[in-house]
Amino acid sequence: MAWFARFLRIAIGAGALMLLVSVGSPSIAQQVNPTASSVKEQQLLQELNRVQGRVSIPDQRSGLLEQPAGREWREFRDVTLHWIGGIAILGMLAALIIFYLSRGMVRLQSGRSGRTIVRFTAFERFVHWMTATCFIVLALSGLNITFGRSLLLPLIGHEAFSEWSQWAKYAHNYLSFPFTIGVVLIFLMWIVGNIPNKVDVEWLKRGGGIVGHDHPPAYRFNAGQKAIYWIVVIGGGLVAATGYELMFPFYLSGIEGMQLAQVVHSIVAMLFMAAMLAHIYIGTIGMEGAFEAMGSGSVDANWAREHHNLWLEEENARTGANNARAQPTAAE
Ligand code: HEM
């Protein structure tokens, strides 16, 4: 009898267990059913525009599983940005080459007078070259982040690419500080002289002298230089603000803010690089005598008369010199 009672207890226990399993299994089956679960996921996405769970680690942001805007951002980062950068930079390079081949260097029409006039002080030149050097390193290291994987990696291999990318990333982070200081100093140093005025309208109407062979009047900075100044101040300000937002993630904003910062940073950076190519062109092979202004700091008086006659008059009045009638010596 005792054995029968033990058998009965085991049988009832097993039956109860089977009942429990059969009751519980439909919900387990539903959870692992891929179709059913994706339907739920879809509903969640539609309702909340994200799928978020709970995590036990301190950083609660890691609980975010899906954010559809992230896919749009990735599409921008991996495709659209490459087109924007490629068109802006290669397009500008092509335009400058065509322009140089058709127009050539803007020559000093009256030759050199042999008399020079100070255009930029040592401090101004230091700030310019510090900012320019940082800009070039930031541009190259930034381009590596965008294009390095597809263009450089196949050429130099994984090991060299990761080593170079690591150093490029350090450079991008650390040189951002002197670059920002440079942009602030440029803003303060040259704001007087870069406020647009009536003379700029006339200068632009006459093609600035670089398109034709005209020499429209200009003060210390002509409309083209003023445009470069504001591109540096506004573009530099934007890349700095968004760059620091990316460098110190999630301090200032959530994931959407980070995505927006990356979009603004990268688009402004590409356009900025294209604009600086034009600036470098005019400062070197595009115009005779221009490089000296930032090289030695002094320009020939005839150069000043041809390109910045109103500034030369101001300088003559200030210093009591008379370079306004500086005449050619070499061409005489
Ligand atoms: C204060 C100045 C700047 C700061 C703080 C800064 C910071 C950053 C940071 C944190 C990133 C993201 C890097 C990563 O994904 O690991 C980045 C990307 C980038 N930066 Fe800068 N940056 C600055 C200036 C510049 C300048 C002047 C340029 C070029 C003219 C530039 C071009 C780029 C480019 C092209 C990217 C890659 C965008 C991408 O493909 O995702 N940056 N920057």
mmCIF file of C-alpha atoms and ligand atoms in Angstrom:
data_model
loop_
_atom_site.group_PDB
_atom_site.id
_atom_site.type_symbol
_atom_site.label_atom_id
_atom_site.label_comp_id
_atom_site.label_asym_id
_atom_site.label_seq_id
_atom_site.Cartn_x
_atom_site.Cartn_y
_atom_site.Cartn_z
ATOM 1 C CA MET A 1 0.000 0.000 0.000
ATOM 2 C CA ALA A 2 2.839 2.260 0.898
ATOM 3 C CA TRP A 3 4.400 1.726 -2.514
ATOM 4 C CA PHE A 4 1.069 2.604 -4.162
ATOM 5 C CA ALA A 5 0.843 5.849 -2.175
ATOM 6 C CA ARG A 6 4.445 6.779 -3.226
ATOM 7 C CA PHE A 7 3.581 5.996 -6.881
ATOM 8 C CA LEU A 8 0.470 8.155 -6.637
ATOM 9 C CA ARG A 9 2.458 11.076 -5.170
ATOM 10 C CA ILE A 10 5.040 10.852 -7.984
ATOM 11 C CA ALA A 11 2.345 10.589 -10.648
ATOM 12 C CA ILE A 12 0.435 13.616 -9.271
ATOM 13 C CA GLY A 13 3.705 15.610 -9.015
ATOM 14 C CA ALA A 14 4.665 14.776 -12.592
ATOM 15 C CA GLY A 15 1.188 15.652 -13.815
ATOM 16 C CA ALA A 16 1.283 18.982 -11.990
ATOM 17 C CA LEU A 17 4.691 19.721 -13.504
ATOM 18 C CA MET A 18 3.457 18.902 -17.022
ATOM 19 C CA LEU A 19 0.436 21.128 -16.469
ATOM 20 C CA LEU A 20 2.677 23.950 -15.356
ATOM 21 C CA VAL A 21 4.945 23.558 -18.377
ATOM 22 C CA SER A 22 2.020 23.395 -20.777
ATOM 23 C CA VAL A 23 0.476 26.539 -19.257
ATOM 24 C CA GLY A 24 3.752 28.424 -19.307
ATOM 25 C CA SER A 25 4.943 27.337 -22.739
ATOM 26 C CA PRO A 26 2.595 29.409 -24.941
ATOM 27 C CA SER A 27 4.065 32.663 -23.570
ATOM 28 C CA ILE A 28 7.650 31.330 -23.940
ATOM 29 C CA ALA A 29 6.839 30.215 -27.468
ATOM 30 C CA GLN A 30 5.397 33.649 -28.195
ATOM 31 C CA GLN A 31 8.521 35.405 -26.913
ATOM 32 C CA VAL A 32 10.878 33.441 -29.091
ATOM 33 C CA ASN A 33 8.628 33.559 -32.127
ATOM 34 C CA PRO A 34 10.504 35.919 -34.395
ATOM 35 C CA THR A 35 7.437 37.097 -36.279
ATOM 36 C CA ALA A 36 5.446 37.870 -33.185
ATOM 37 C CA SER A 37 8.311 39.680 -31.537
ATOM 38 C CA SER A 38 9.069 41.818 -34.570
ATOM 39 C CA VAL A 39 5.467 42.905 -34.679
ATOM 40 C CA LYS A 40 5.784 44.093 -31.100
ATOM 41 C CA GLU A 41 9.053 45.820 -31.901
ATOM 42 C CA GLN A 42 7.425 47.558 -34.834
ATOM 43 C CA GLN A 43 4.597 48.762 -32.630
ATOM 44 C CA LEU A 44 7.061 50.044 -30.090
ATOM 45 C CA LEU A 45 8.991 51.867 -32.774
ATOM 46 C CA GLN A 46 5.823 53.429 -34.130
ATOM 47 C CA GLU A 47 4.644 54.556 -30.743
ATOM 48 C CA LEU A 48 7.891 55.703 -29.180
ATOM 49 C CA ASN A 49 10.162 56.184 -32.205
ATOM 50 C CA ARG A 50 12.758 54.087 -30.353
ATOM 51 C CA VAL A 51 13.163 50.723 -28.621
ATOM 52 C CA GLN A 52 14.615 51.075 -25.190
ATOM 53 C CA GLY A 53 15.153 48.567 -22.401
ATOM 54 C CA ARG A 54 16.468 48.608 -18.865
ATOM 55 C CA VAL A 55 20.103 47.868 -18.111
ATOM 56 C CA SER A 56 21.842 47.179 -14.826
ATOM 57 C CA ILE A 57 25.047 49.102 -15.607
ATOM 58 C CA PRO A 58 25.220 52.774 -14.534
ATOM 59 C CA ASP A 59 25.082 54.190 -18.065
ATOM 60 C CA GLN A 60 21.359 53.980 -18.823
ATOM 61 C CA ARG A 61 21.931 55.181 -22.403
ATOM 62 C CA SER A 62 23.225 51.713 -23.274
ATOM 63 C CA GLY A 63 19.625 50.477 -22.918
ATOM 64 C CA LEU A 64 18.724 52.145 -26.214
ATOM 65 C CA LEU A 65 18.391 49.317 -28.731
ATOM 66 C CA GLU A 66 16.917 50.996 -31.757
ATOM 67 C CA GLN A 67 16.631 54.588 -32.865
ATOM 68 C CA PRO A 68 15.458 54.830 -36.475
ATOM 69 C CA ALA A 69 16.961 58.314 -36.882
ATOM 70 C CA GLY A 70 20.282 56.548 -36.343
ATOM 71 C CA ARG A 71 19.829 54.746 -39.653
ATOM 72 C CA GLU A 72 19.240 58.043 -41.430
ATOM 73 C CA TRP A 73 22.315 59.445 -39.699
ATOM 74 C CA ARG A 74 24.387 56.425 -40.770
ATOM 75 C CA GLU A 75 23.193 56.859 -44.346
ATOM 76 C CA PHE A 76 24.301 60.503 -44.177
ATOM 77 C CA ARG A 77 27.649 59.612 -42.569
ATOM 78 C CA ASP A 78 28.482 56.768 -44.963
ATOM 79 C CA VAL A 79 27.049 58.039 -48.239
ATOM 80 C CA THR A 80 25.801 61.652 -48.401
ATOM 81 C CA LEU A 81 28.794 63.136 -46.581
ATOM 82 C CA HIS A 82 31.184 61.426 -48.987
ATOM 83 C CA TRP A 83 29.400 63.074 -51.907
ATOM 84 C CA ILE A 84 29.310 66.498 -50.243
ATOM 85 C CA GLY A 85 33.012 66.314 -49.382
ATOM 86 C CA GLY A 86 34.046 64.900 -52.741
ATOM 87 C CA ILE A 87 32.097 67.475 -54.753
ATOM 88 C CA ALA A 88 33.137 70.455 -52.576
ATOM 89 C CA ILE A 89 36.854 69.664 -52.428
ATOM 90 C CA LEU A 90 37.471 68.111 -55.851
ATOM 91 C CA GLY A 91 35.082 70.619 -57.457
ATOM 92 C CA MET A 92 36.994 73.537 -55.951
ATOM 93 C CA LEU A 93 40.346 72.032 -56.988
ATOM 94 C CA ALA A 94 39.096 71.554 -60.554
ATOM 95 C CA ALA A 95 37.687 75.109 -60.679
ATOM 96 C CA LEU A 96 40.982 76.575 -59.440
ATOM 97 C CA ILE A 97 43.033 74.607 -61.968
ATOM 98 C CA ILE A 98 40.755 75.734 -64.816
ATOM 99 C CA PHE A 99 40.848 79.323 -63.540
ATOM 100 C CA TYR A 100 44.644 79.293 -63.273
ATOM 101 C CA LEU A 101 45.029 77.843 -66.763
ATOM 102 C CA SER A 102 42.715 80.454 -68.287
ATOM 103 C CA ARG A 103 43.536 83.552 -66.175
ATOM 104 C CA GLY A 104 47.037 82.837 -64.905
ATOM 105 C CA MET A 105 48.638 84.736 -62.044
ATOM 106 C CA VAL A 106 47.346 88.267 -61.379
ATOM 107 C CA ARG A 107 50.518 90.222 -62.095
ATOM 108 C CA LEU A 108 51.707 93.496 -60.578
ATOM 109 C CA GLN A 109 50.803 95.758 -63.493
ATOM 110 C CA SER A 110 53.041 98.631 -62.428
ATOM 111 C CA GLY A 111 55.938 96.380 -61.403
ATOM 112 C CA ARG A 112 57.713 96.781 -58.079
ATOM 113 C CA SER A 113 58.471 100.176 -56.619
ATOM 114 C CA GLY A 114 61.149 98.864 -54.282
ATOM 115 C CA ARG A 115 59.447 100.633 -51.378
ATOM 116 C CA THR A 116 57.619 98.448 -48.893
ATOM 117 C CA ILE A 117 54.839 99.039 -46.439
ATOM 118 C CA VAL A 118 54.038 96.977 -43.342
ATOM 119 C CA ARG A 119 50.816 95.041 -43.783
ATOM 120 C CA PHE A 120 50.791 92.563 -40.899
ATOM 121 C CA THR A 121 52.667 92.685 -37.589
ATOM 122 C CA ALA A 122 54.680 89.723 -36.266
ATOM 123 C CA PHE A 123 51.862 88.892 -33.844
ATOM 124 C CA GLU A 124 49.240 88.909 -36.608
ATOM 125 C CA ARG A 125 51.397 86.614 -38.740
ATOM 126 C CA PHE A 126 52.020 84.283 -35.804
ATOM 127 C CA VAL A 127 48.274 83.962 -35.154
ATOM 128 C CA HIS A 128 47.610 83.429 -38.866
ATOM 129 C CA TRP A 129 50.204 80.659 -39.272
ATOM 130 C CA MET A 130 49.327 78.963 -35.997
ATOM 131 C CA THR A 131 45.660 78.798 -37.014
ATOM 132 C CA ALA A 132 46.535 77.768 -40.587
ATOM 133 C CA THR A 133 48.857 74.959 -39.438
ATOM 134 C CA CYS A 134 46.247 73.637 -37.007
ATOM 135 C CA PHE A 135 43.598 73.915 -39.737
ATOM 136 C CA ILE A 136 45.628 71.831 -42.204
ATOM 137 C CA VAL A 137 46.274 69.089 -39.619
ATOM 138 C CA LEU A 138 42.613 69.160 -38.515
ATOM 139 C CA ALA A 139 41.484 68.975 -42.143
ATOM 140 C CA LEU A 140 43.760 66.033 -43.035
ATOM 141 C CA SER A 141 42.970 64.106 -39.843
ATOM 142 C CA GLY A 142 39.251 64.850 -40.301
ATOM 143 C CA LEU A 143 39.343 63.664 -43.909
ATOM 144 C CA ASN A 144 40.943 60.470 -42.622
ATOM 145 C CA ILE A 145 37.919 59.881 -40.383
ATOM 146 C CA THR A 146 35.561 60.313 -43.333
ATOM 147 C CA PHE A 147 37.481 58.781 -46.229
ATOM 148 C CA GLY A 148 40.451 56.920 -44.676
ATOM 149 C CA ARG A 149 38.767 53.533 -44.415
ATOM 150 C CA SER A 150 37.727 53.443 -48.043
ATOM 151 C CA LEU A 151 40.685 55.263 -49.646
ATOM 152 C CA LEU A 152 43.765 54.780 -47.451
ATOM 153 C CA LEU A 153 43.220 51.416 -45.759
ATOM 154 C CA PRO A 154 43.375 49.403 -49.004
ATOM 155 C CA LEU A 155 46.632 51.183 -49.912
ATOM 156 C CA ILE A 156 48.618 50.910 -46.666
ATOM 157 C CA GLY A 157 47.036 47.920 -44.879
ATOM 158 C CA HIS A 158 45.387 47.506 -41.491
ATOM 159 C CA GLU A 159 48.404 47.887 -39.225
ATOM 160 C CA ALA A 160 49.746 51.118 -40.731
ATOM 161 C CA PHE A 161 46.235 52.518 -41.069
ATOM 162 C CA SER A 162 45.317 51.946 -37.436
ATOM 163 C CA GLU A 163 48.653 53.397 -36.244
ATOM 164 C CA TRP A 164 48.240 56.512 -38.441
ATOM 165 C CA SER A 165 44.556 56.899 -37.548
ATOM 166 C CA GLN A 166 45.355 56.792 -33.853
ATOM 167 C CA TRP A 167 47.918 59.606 -34.190
ATOM 168 C CA ALA A 168 45.631 61.542 -36.513
ATOM 169 C CA LYS A 169 42.855 61.324 -33.932
ATOM 170 C CA TYR A 170 45.156 62.570 -31.146
ATOM 171 C CA ALA A 171 46.171 65.460 -33.417
ATOM 172 C CA HIS A 172 42.527 66.245 -34.212
ATOM 173 C CA ASN A 173 41.640 66.344 -30.529
ATOM 174 C CA TYR A 174 44.614 68.309 -29.199
ATOM 175 C CA LEU A 175 45.129 70.813 -32.037
ATOM 176 C CA SER A 176 41.502 71.830 -31.695
ATOM 177 C CA PHE A 177 42.539 73.998 -28.731
ATOM 178 C CA PRO A 178 45.163 76.230 -30.446
ATOM 179 C CA PHE A 179 42.862 76.325 -33.487
ATOM 180 C CA THR A 180 39.988 77.685 -31.386
ATOM 181 C CA ILE A 181 42.283 80.249 -29.740
ATOM 182 C CA GLY A 182 43.463 81.256 -33.237
ATOM 183 C CA VAL A 183 39.898 81.753 -34.499
ATOM 184 C CA VAL A 184 39.040 83.907 -31.475
ATOM 185 C CA LEU A 185 42.188 86.016 -31.951
ATOM 186 C CA ILE A 186 41.519 86.401 -35.685
ATOM 187 C CA PHE A 187 38.012 87.573 -34.869
ATOM 188 C CA LEU A 188 39.296 90.195 -32.425
ATOM 189 C CA MET A 189 42.383 91.280 -34.416
ATOM 190 C CA TRP A 190 40.718 91.922 -37.744
ATOM 191 C CA ILE A 191 37.078 92.719 -36.966
ATOM 192 C CA VAL A 192 37.849 96.393 -37.627
ATOM 193 C CA GLY A 193 38.388 96.375 -41.362
ATOM 194 C CA ASN A 194 36.098 93.437 -42.060
ATOM 195 C CA ILE A 195 32.725 95.086 -41.586
ATOM 196 C CA PRO A 196 31.077 95.180 -45.041
ATOM 197 C CA ASN A 197 30.605 98.660 -46.555
ATOM 198 C CA LYS A 198 29.692 100.459 -49.823
ATOM 199 C CA VAL A 199 33.176 100.009 -51.274
ATOM 200 C CA ASP A 200 32.658 96.234 -51.201
ATOM 201 C CA VAL A 201 29.563 96.482 -53.414
ATOM 202 C CA GLU A 202 31.546 98.369 -56.044
ATOM 203 C CA TRP A 203 34.457 95.920 -55.685
ATOM 204 C CA LEU A 204 32.148 92.952 -56.257
ATOM 205 C CA LYS A 205 30.391 94.626 -59.219
ATOM 206 C CA ARG A 206 33.760 95.086 -60.889
ATOM 207 C CA GLY A 207 34.742 91.431 -60.400
ATOM 208 C CA GLY A 208 37.302 92.227 -57.721
ATOM 209 C CA GLY A 209 40.100 92.636 -60.187
ATOM 210 C CA ILE A 210 40.818 88.920 -60.246
ATOM 211 C CA VAL A 211 38.196 88.037 -62.843
ATOM 212 C CA GLY A 212 39.129 90.881 -65.208
ATOM 213 C CA HIS A 213 42.191 93.151 -65.102
ATOM 214 C CA ASP A 214 40.518 95.952 -63.194
ATOM 215 C CA HIS A 215 41.690 97.409 -59.853
ATOM 216 C CA PRO A 216 38.569 98.434 -57.941
ATOM 217 C CA PRO A 217 39.183 100.535 -54.831
ATOM 218 C CA ALA A 218 39.567 98.763 -51.487
ATOM 219 C CA TYR A 219 40.530 99.542 -47.917
ATOM 220 C CA ARG A 220 42.738 97.185 -45.904
ATOM 221 C CA PHE A 221 40.536 94.192 -46.730
ATOM 222 C CA ASN A 222 38.541 93.867 -49.951
ATOM 223 C CA ALA A 223 35.159 92.098 -50.219
ATOM 224 C CA GLY A 224 36.809 88.767 -51.102
ATOM 225 C CA GLN A 225 39.054 88.913 -48.060
ATOM 226 C CA LYS A 226 36.112 89.928 -45.895
ATOM 227 C CA ALA A 227 34.242 86.856 -47.123
ATOM 228 C CA ILE A 228 37.196 84.665 -46.117
ATOM 229 C CA TYR A 229 37.346 86.394 -42.720
ATOM 230 C CA TRP A 230 33.675 85.664 -41.993
ATOM 231 C CA ILE A 231 33.976 82.090 -43.276
ATOM 232 C CA VAL A 232 36.841 81.566 -40.814
ATOM 233 C CA VAL A 233 35.031 83.235 -37.914
ATOM 234 C CA ILE A 234 31.604 81.648 -38.472
ATOM 235 C CA GLY A 235 32.859 78.330 -39.926
ATOM 236 C CA GLY A 236 35.574 78.076 -37.272
ATOM 237 C CA GLY A 237 33.064 78.887 -34.532
ATOM 238 C CA LEU A 238 30.664 76.209 -35.797
ATOM 239 C CA VAL A 239 33.271 73.440 -36.163
ATOM 240 C CA ALA A 240 34.664 74.300 -32.732
ATOM 241 C CA ALA A 241 31.256 74.276 -30.969
ATOM 242 C CA THR A 242 30.089 71.058 -32.645
ATOM 243 C CA GLY A 243 33.573 69.508 -32.381
ATOM 244 C CA TYR A 244 33.663 69.922 -28.600
ATOM 245 C CA GLU A 245 30.171 68.493 -28.390
ATOM 246 C CA LEU A 246 31.492 65.393 -30.197
ATOM 247 C CA MET A 247 34.700 65.312 -28.184
ATOM 248 C CA PHE A 248 32.848 65.272 -24.849
ATOM 249 C CA PRO A 249 29.915 63.023 -25.745
ATOM 250 C CA PHE A 250 26.568 63.432 -24.030
ATOM 251 C CA TYR A 251 27.629 66.291 -21.775
ATOM 252 C CA LEU A 252 25.576 68.812 -23.686
ATOM 253 C CA SER A 253 22.971 66.731 -25.494
ATOM 254 C CA GLY A 254 21.446 63.320 -26.054
ATOM 255 C CA ILE A 255 21.884 61.058 -29.063
ATOM 256 C CA GLU A 256 19.894 63.295 -31.444
ATOM 257 C CA GLY A 257 22.044 66.284 -30.482
ATOM 258 C CA MET A 258 25.195 64.267 -31.080
ATOM 259 C CA GLN A 259 23.965 63.242 -34.519
ATOM 260 C CA LEU A 260 23.109 66.840 -35.378
ATOM 261 C CA ALA A 261 26.527 67.977 -34.139
ATOM 262 C CA GLN A 262 28.245 65.429 -36.377
ATOM 263 C CA VAL A 263 26.190 66.485 -39.404
ATOM 264 C CA VAL A 264 26.901 70.201 -38.879
ATOM 265 C CA HIS A 265 30.579 69.581 -38.040
ATOM 266 C CA SER A 266 31.287 67.465 -41.085
ATOM 267 C CA ILE A 267 29.344 69.575 -43.645
ATOM 268 C CA VAL A 268 30.815 72.871 -42.406
ATOM 269 C CA ALA A 269 34.280 71.254 -42.353
ATOM 270 C CA MET A 270 34.022 70.137 -46.004
ATOM 271 C CA LEU A 271 32.822 73.567 -47.196
ATOM 272 C CA PHE A 272 35.454 75.242 -45.018
ATOM 273 C CA MET A 273 38.206 73.166 -46.659
ATOM 274 C CA ALA A 274 36.945 74.078 -50.127
ATOM 275 C CA ALA A 275 36.915 77.794 -49.199
ATOM 276 C CA MET A 276 40.425 77.590 -47.757
ATOM 277 C CA LEU A 277 41.703 76.018 -50.984
ATOM 278 C CA ALA A 278 40.570 79.172 -52.806
ATOM 279 C CA HIS A 279 42.208 81.332 -50.126
ATOM 280 C CA ILE A 280 45.505 79.407 -50.396
ATOM 281 C CA TYR A 281 45.353 79.704 -54.187
ATOM 282 C CA ILE A 282 45.036 83.508 -54.174
ATOM 283 C CA GLY A 283 47.677 83.844 -51.478
ATOM 284 C CA THR A 284 50.245 81.848 -53.460
ATOM 285 C CA ILE A 285 50.136 81.212 -57.212
ATOM 286 C CA GLY A 286 46.999 83.272 -57.855
ATOM 287 C CA MET A 287 48.378 86.755 -57.174
ATOM 288 C CA GLU A 288 51.868 88.160 -57.493
ATOM 289 C CA GLY A 289 53.172 89.783 -54.314
ATOM 290 C CA ALA A 290 50.358 88.541 -52.059
ATOM 291 C CA PHE A 291 52.328 85.908 -50.126
ATOM 292 C CA GLU A 292 54.798 88.506 -48.865
ATOM 293 C CA ALA A 293 52.057 90.089 -46.781
ATOM 294 C CA MET A 294 51.906 86.990 -44.558
ATOM 295 C CA GLY A 295 55.506 85.934 -45.239
ATOM 296 C CA SER A 296 57.682 88.909 -44.345
ATOM 297 C CA GLY A 297 54.767 91.088 -43.252
ATOM 298 C CA SER A 298 55.522 93.860 -45.780
ATOM 299 C CA VAL A 299 54.191 94.427 -49.289
ATOM 300 C CA ASP A 300 55.470 96.497 -52.141
ATOM 301 C CA ALA A 301 53.881 99.955 -52.244
ATOM 302 C CA ASN A 302 52.759 99.366 -55.842
ATOM 303 C CA TRP A 303 51.009 96.169 -54.789
ATOM 304 C CA ALA A 304 49.220 98.128 -52.064
ATOM 305 C CA ARG A 305 48.282 100.842 -54.574
ATOM 306 C CA GLU A 306 46.879 98.349 -57.083
ATOM 307 C CA HIS A 307 44.944 96.188 -54.649
ATOM 308 C CA HIS A 308 44.259 98.322 -51.575
ATOM 309 C CA ASN A 309 44.566 101.963 -52.668
ATOM 310 C CA LEU A 310 42.279 103.376 -49.951
ATOM 311 C CA TRP A 311 44.249 101.545 -47.265
ATOM 312 C CA LEU A 312 47.512 102.903 -48.694
ATOM 313 C CA GLU A 313 46.117 106.432 -48.528
ATOM 314 C CA GLU A 314 45.116 105.870 -44.904
ATOM 315 C CA GLU A 315 48.564 104.501 -44.068
ATOM 316 C CA ASN A 316 50.284 107.424 -45.796
ATOM 317 C CA ALA A 317 48.145 109.880 -43.870
ATOM 318 C CA ARG A 318 48.927 108.055 -40.631
ATOM 319 C CA THR A 319 52.688 107.740 -41.139
ATOM 320 C CA GLY A 320 53.280 110.875 -43.187
ATOM 321 C CA ALA A 321 54.908 108.819 -45.958
ATOM 322 C CA ASN A 322 53.947 109.218 -49.583
ATOM 323 C CA ASN A 323 53.767 105.865 -51.265
ATOM 324 C CA ALA A 324 50.615 106.715 -53.201
ATOM 325 C CA ARG A 325 52.590 107.811 -56.205
ATOM 326 C CA ALA A 326 55.075 104.963 -55.974
ATOM 327 C CA GLN A 327 56.098 104.291 -59.517
ATOM 328 C CA PRO A 328 57.552 101.246 -61.218
ATOM 329 C CA THR A 329 61.258 100.800 -61.001
ATOM 330 C CA ALA A 330 61.764 97.391 -62.575
ATOM 331 C CA ALA A 331 59.509 98.169 -65.546
ATOM 332 C CA GLU A 332 60.973 101.598 -66.226
HETATM 333 C C1 HEM B 1 37.904 73.193 -32.351
HETATM 334 C C2 HEM B 1 38.035 72.545 -33.461
HETATM 335 C C3 HEM B 1 37.602 71.108 -33.687
HETATM 336 C C4 HEM B 1 37.204 70.129 -32.807
HETATM 337 C C5 HEM B 1 37.047 70.229 -31.301
HETATM 338 C C6 HEM B 1 36.925 68.944 -33.585
HETATM 339 C C7 HEM B 1 36.496 67.724 -33.080
HETATM 340 C C8 HEM B 1 36.107 66.650 -33.826
HETATM 341 C C9 HEM B 1 35.618 65.397 -33.299
HETATM 342 C C10 HEM B 1 35.500 65.055 -31.814
HETATM 343 C C11 HEM B 1 35.314 64.600 -34.349
HETATM 344 C C12 HEM B 1 34.754 63.196 -34.289
HETATM 345 C C13 HEM B 1 35.898 62.267 -34.353
HETATM 346 C C14 HEM B 1 35.491 60.842 -34.305
HETATM 347 O O1 HEM B 1 34.480 60.460 -34.895
HETATM 348 O O2 HEM B 1 36.236 60.088 -33.679
HETATM 349 C C15 HEM B 1 35.613 65.321 -35.558
HETATM 350 C C16 HEM B 1 35.436 64.834 -36.846
HETATM 351 C C17 HEM B 1 35.774 65.536 -37.991
HETATM 352 N N1 HEM B 1 36.333 66.794 -38.047
HETATM 353 FE FE1 HEM B 1 36.731 67.995 -36.475
HETATM 354 N N2 HEM B 1 37.148 69.228 -34.899
HETATM 355 C C18 HEM B 1 37.573 70.537 -35.003
HETATM 356 C C19 HEM B 1 37.933 71.230 -36.152
HETATM 357 C C20 HEM B 1 37.888 70.709 -37.418
HETATM 358 C C21 HEM B 1 38.322 71.393 -38.614
HETATM 359 C C22 HEM B 1 38.916 72.791 -38.646
HETATM 360 C C23 HEM B 1 38.095 70.549 -39.656
HETATM 361 C C24 HEM B 1 38.370 70.747 -41.102
HETATM 362 C C25 HEM B 1 38.428 71.874 -41.693
HETATM 363 C C26 HEM B 1 37.503 69.334 -39.120
HETATM 364 C C27 HEM B 1 37.113 68.275 -39.855
HETATM 365 C C28 HEM B 1 36.525 67.118 -39.380
HETATM 366 C C29 HEM B 1 36.042 66.045 -40.192
HETATM 367 C C30 HEM B 1 36.052 65.995 -41.725
HETATM 368 C C31 HEM B 1 35.575 65.061 -39.326
HETATM 369 C C32 HEM B 1 35.009 63.705 -39.713
HETATM 370 C C33 HEM B 1 33.522 63.721 -39.867
HETATM 371 C C34 HEM B 1 33.042 62.320 -40.072
HETATM 372 O O3 HEM B 1 33.345 61.756 -41.120
HETATM 373 O O4 HEM B 1 32.384 61.796 -39.179
HETATM 374 N N3 HEM B 1 37.391 69.463 -37.761
HETATM 375 N N4 HEM B 1 36.090 66.568 -35.210
#
